[in-house]
Coordinates of C-alpha atoms in Angstrom, one line a residue:
X1 CA 103.7 146.9 112.2
X2 CA 103.1 146.3 108.4
X3 CA 99.9 145.1 109.2
X4 CA 101.1 142.1 110.6
X5 CA 99.0 140.5 113.2
X6 CA 99.2 137.9 115.8
X7 CA 103.2 137.7 115.4
X8 CA 103.6 135.3 118.3
X9 CA 101.2 132.9 117.0
X10 CA 103.2 132.8 113.8
X11 CA 106.4 132.2 115.5
X12 CA 104.9 129.4 117.4
X13 CA 103.1 127.8 114.2
X14 CA 106.4 128.2 112.3
X15 CA 108.7 126.6 114.8
X16 CA 106.4 123.9 114.5
X17 CA 105.9 123.4 111.3
X18 CA 109.6 123.5 110.7
X19 CA 110.0 120.6 113.0
X20 CA 107.8 118.2 111.0
X21 CA 110.2 115.5 109.3
X22 CA 110.6 115.7 105.3
X23 CA 113.1 115.5 102.8
X24 CA 114.7 118.7 104.2
X25 CA 115.3 117.7 107.5
X26 CA 116.3 114.0 106.4
X27 CA 119.1 115.5 103.9
X28 CA 120.3 117.4 107.0
X29 CA 120.4 114.7 109.4
X30 CA 122.0 112.4 106.6
X31 CA 124.8 114.4 105.7
X32 CA 125.9 115.6 109.3
X33 CA 125.7 112.3 110.1
X34 CA 128.3 110.9 107.5
X35 CA 130.1 114.1 106.8
X36 CA 129.8 116.3 110.1
X37 CA 128.1 119.7 111.2
X38 CA 129.4 121.7 108.3
X39 CA 127.9 119.2 105.5
X40 CA 124.6 119.6 107.3
X41 CA 124.9 123.3 108.0
X42 CA 125.8 123.2 104.0
X43 CA 122.6 121.5 103.3
X44 CA 120.5 123.7 105.6
X45 CA 121.9 126.9 103.9
X46 CA 120.9 125.9 100.7
X47 CA 117.4 124.6 101.7
X48 CA 117.3 128.5 103.5
X49 CA 117.9 129.9 99.9
X50 CA 115.4 127.4 98.4
X51 CA 112.4 128.8 101.0
X52 CA 113.5 132.3 100.3
X53 CA 112.8 132.4 96.9
X54 CA 109.7 130.6 97.4
X55 CA 108.7 133.4 99.9
X56 CA 109.6 136.1 97.7
X57 CA 107.9 134.2 95.1
X58 CA 104.6 134.2 97.4
X59 CA 105.0 138.1 97.9
X60 CA 104.9 139.0 94.4
X61 CA 102.1 136.6 93.3
X62 CA 104.2 134.1 91.2
X63 CA 102.9 131.3 93.8
X64 CA 99.3 131.9 93.0
X65 CA 100.3 131.2 89.2
X66 CA 101.4 127.5 90.5
X67 CA 98.4 127.0 92.7
X68 CA 96.1 127.8 89.9
X69 CA 97.7 126.4 87.0
X70 CA 97.6 122.6 86.9
X71 CA 100.3 122.4 84.3
X72 CA 102.5 124.7 86.2
X73 CA 102.3 122.6 89.2
X74 CA 102.7 119.1 87.5
X75 CA 106.1 120.3 85.8
X76 CA 107.4 121.6 89.0
X77 CA 106.4 118.5 90.9
X78 CA 107.8 116.2 88.2
X79 CA 111.3 118.0 88.5
X80 CA 111.1 117.7 92.4
X81 CA 110.5 114.5 92.5
X82 CA 112.5 113.0 89.8
X83 CA 115.6 114.8 91.5
X84 CA 114.8 113.6 95.0
X85 CA 114.8 109.9 93.2
X86 CA 118.0 110.4 91.4
X87 CA 119.3 111.7 94.6
X88 CA 118.4 108.1 96.1
X89 CA 119.7 106.1 93.0
X90 CA 123.1 108.0 93.3
X91 CA 123.3 107.4 97.1
X92 CA 122.4 103.6 96.4
X93 CA 125.2 103.4 93.9
X94 CA 127.6 105.3 96.3
X95 CA 126.7 102.7 99.2
X96 CA 127.3 99.7 97.3
X97 CA 131.2 100.1 96.7
X98 CA 132.6 97.0 96.8
X99 CA 134.5 96.4 100.3
X100 CA 135.1 99.0 102.8
X101 CA 138.5 100.0 101.6
X102 CA 137.0 101.2 98.0
X103 CA 134.1 103.0 100.2
X104 CA 136.9 105.0 102.3
X105 CA 138.8 106.0 99.2
X106 CA 135.7 107.4 97.6
X107 CA 135.3 111.0 98.0
X108 CA 133.1 112.8 100.1
X109 CA 130.3 115.1 98.4
X110 CA 131.7 118.7 98.5
X111 CA 130.2 121.3 100.5
X112 CA 129.1 123.3 97.5
X113 CA 127.2 119.9 95.9
X114 CA 125.6 119.6 99.3
X115 CA 124.7 123.0 99.4
X116 CA 123.4 122.5 95.7
X117 CA 121.6 119.3 96.7
X118 CA 119.7 121.4 99.6
X119 CA 118.7 124.3 97.5
X120 CA 117.3 122.0 94.3
X121 CA 115.4 119.8 96.8
X122 CA 113.7 122.6 98.4
X123 CA 113.3 124.8 95.4
X124 CA 111.5 121.7 93.2
X125 CA 109.0 121.2 95.6
X126 CA 105.6 123.1 94.9
X127 CA 103.9 122.3 98.1
X128 CA 106.3 124.5 99.8
X129 CA 105.2 127.5 97.1
X130 CA 101.2 126.9 98.0
X131 CA 101.9 126.5 101.7
X132 CA 103.3 130.1 101.9
X133 CA 100.6 131.2 99.7
X134 CA 97.9 129.9 102.0
X135 CA 99.8 130.2 105.5
X136 CA 101.3 133.9 105.4
X137 CA 98.3 135.8 104.4
X138 CA 96.3 134.8 107.8
X139 CA 98.8 136.9 109.9
X140 CA 98.6 139.8 107.3
X141 CA 96.2 142.3 108.2
X142 CA 93.4 142.9 105.0
X143 CA 93.8 146.7 105.5
X144 CA 97.9 146.3 105.1
X145 CA 98.9 149.1 102.6
X146 CA 102.2 147.1 101.8
X147 CA 101.5 143.6 101.8
X148 CA 104.3 142.0 99.9
X149 CA 106.7 143.8 102.4
X150 CA 104.8 142.3 104.9
X151 CA 104.9 138.7 103.6
X152 CA 108.7 139.3 103.0
X153 CA 109.0 140.2 106.7
X154 CA 107.1 137.2 108.0
X155 CA 109.0 135.0 105.3
X156 CA 112.3 136.0 106.9
X157 CA 111.2 135.5 110.4
X158 CA 109.9 131.9 109.5
X159 CA 113.3 131.1 107.5
X160 CA 115.6 132.4 110.2
X161 CA 113.6 130.2 112.7
X162 CA 113.9 127.1 110.4
X163 CA 117.6 127.6 109.7
X164 CA 118.1 127.7 113.5
X165 CA 116.2 124.3 113.9
X166 CA 118.0 122.9 110.8
X167 CA 121.4 123.7 112.4
X168 CA 120.3 122.1 115.7
X169 CA 119.3 119.0 113.6
X170 CA 122.7 119.1 112.1
X171 CA 124.7 119.5 115.3
X172 CA 122.5 116.9 117.0
X173 CA 123.3 114.1 114.1
X174 CA 127.0 115.0 113.8
X175 CA 127.2 115.0 117.5
X176 CA 125.3 111.3 118.0
X177 CA 127.4 109.8 115.1
X178 CA 130.6 111.4 116.5
X179 CA 129.9 109.7 120.2
X180 CA 128.7 106.6 118.8
X181 CA 131.9 106.2 116.7
X182 CA 129.6 105.3 113.9
X183 CA 132.0 103.0 111.6
X184 CA 132.2 102.8 107.7
X185 CA 129.5 99.9 107.6
X186 CA 127.4 101.6 109.4
X187 CA 127.7 104.9 107.8
X188 CA 126.9 102.9 104.3
X189 CA 123.7 101.0 105.9
X190 CA 122.6 104.7 106.9
X191 CA 123.3 106.2 103.3
X192 CA 121.2 103.3 101.9
X193 CA 118.3 104.2 104.6
X194 CA 118.5 107.6 103.5
X195 CA 118.5 106.9 99.9
X196 CA 115.4 104.6 100.5
X197 CA 113.8 107.2 102.2
X198 CA 114.5 109.8 99.4
X199 CA 113.0 107.6 97.0
X200 CA 110.1 107.4 99.1
X201 CA 109.8 111.3 99.4
X202 CA 110.2 111.5 95.4
X203 CA 107.6 108.8 94.7
X204 CA 105.1 110.4 96.9
X205 CA 105.6 114.1 95.5
X206 CA 104.9 112.4 92.1
X207 CA 101.6 111.4 93.0
X208 CA 100.7 114.1 95.3
X209 CA 97.5 116.6 93.9
X210 CA 97.9 119.9 93.1
X211 CA 94.8 120.4 96.2

């Protein structure tokens, strides 16, 4: 079908790759633990939207430009790393409210804003674009008459599996938070821990090389 080879191996590999912890899964778990399943789902859907853009870009050859151009890679890397660090600082400032009463009154992030955070976090990670460019062709026959369509089909499969895993993370995080009756003070420190990890991911992305 469309020259797609070893589909079962692609599905298994994709699931395993989606399970590797990163800023995407961290955002989903953090939002779900502090604001519930819907917040985690919004983050996951934003991430899924960003992933689809990477997939289409790779299918059209745009990711090849990113992989071959040091300037383009650096620009996207700086934008992505800066946004992660911005999120870390915002979360730290939010969790530094004086007193639990003030923290309780502070409005929660809207689902739209959480979706946007997931989208931007995923979109401005150049490693994802390069990953698809390197990973997908292994499962497409060289004789395929429509490689771009095969690429997009594989991308859809990868993204659907990823969304299932991401929503499982959201459900488990929200469920665990509810069962443990996580208090405001605990959520405050959880937010600080998440912010610190986001800062770490941002710095690591800024320091990453093109190769």
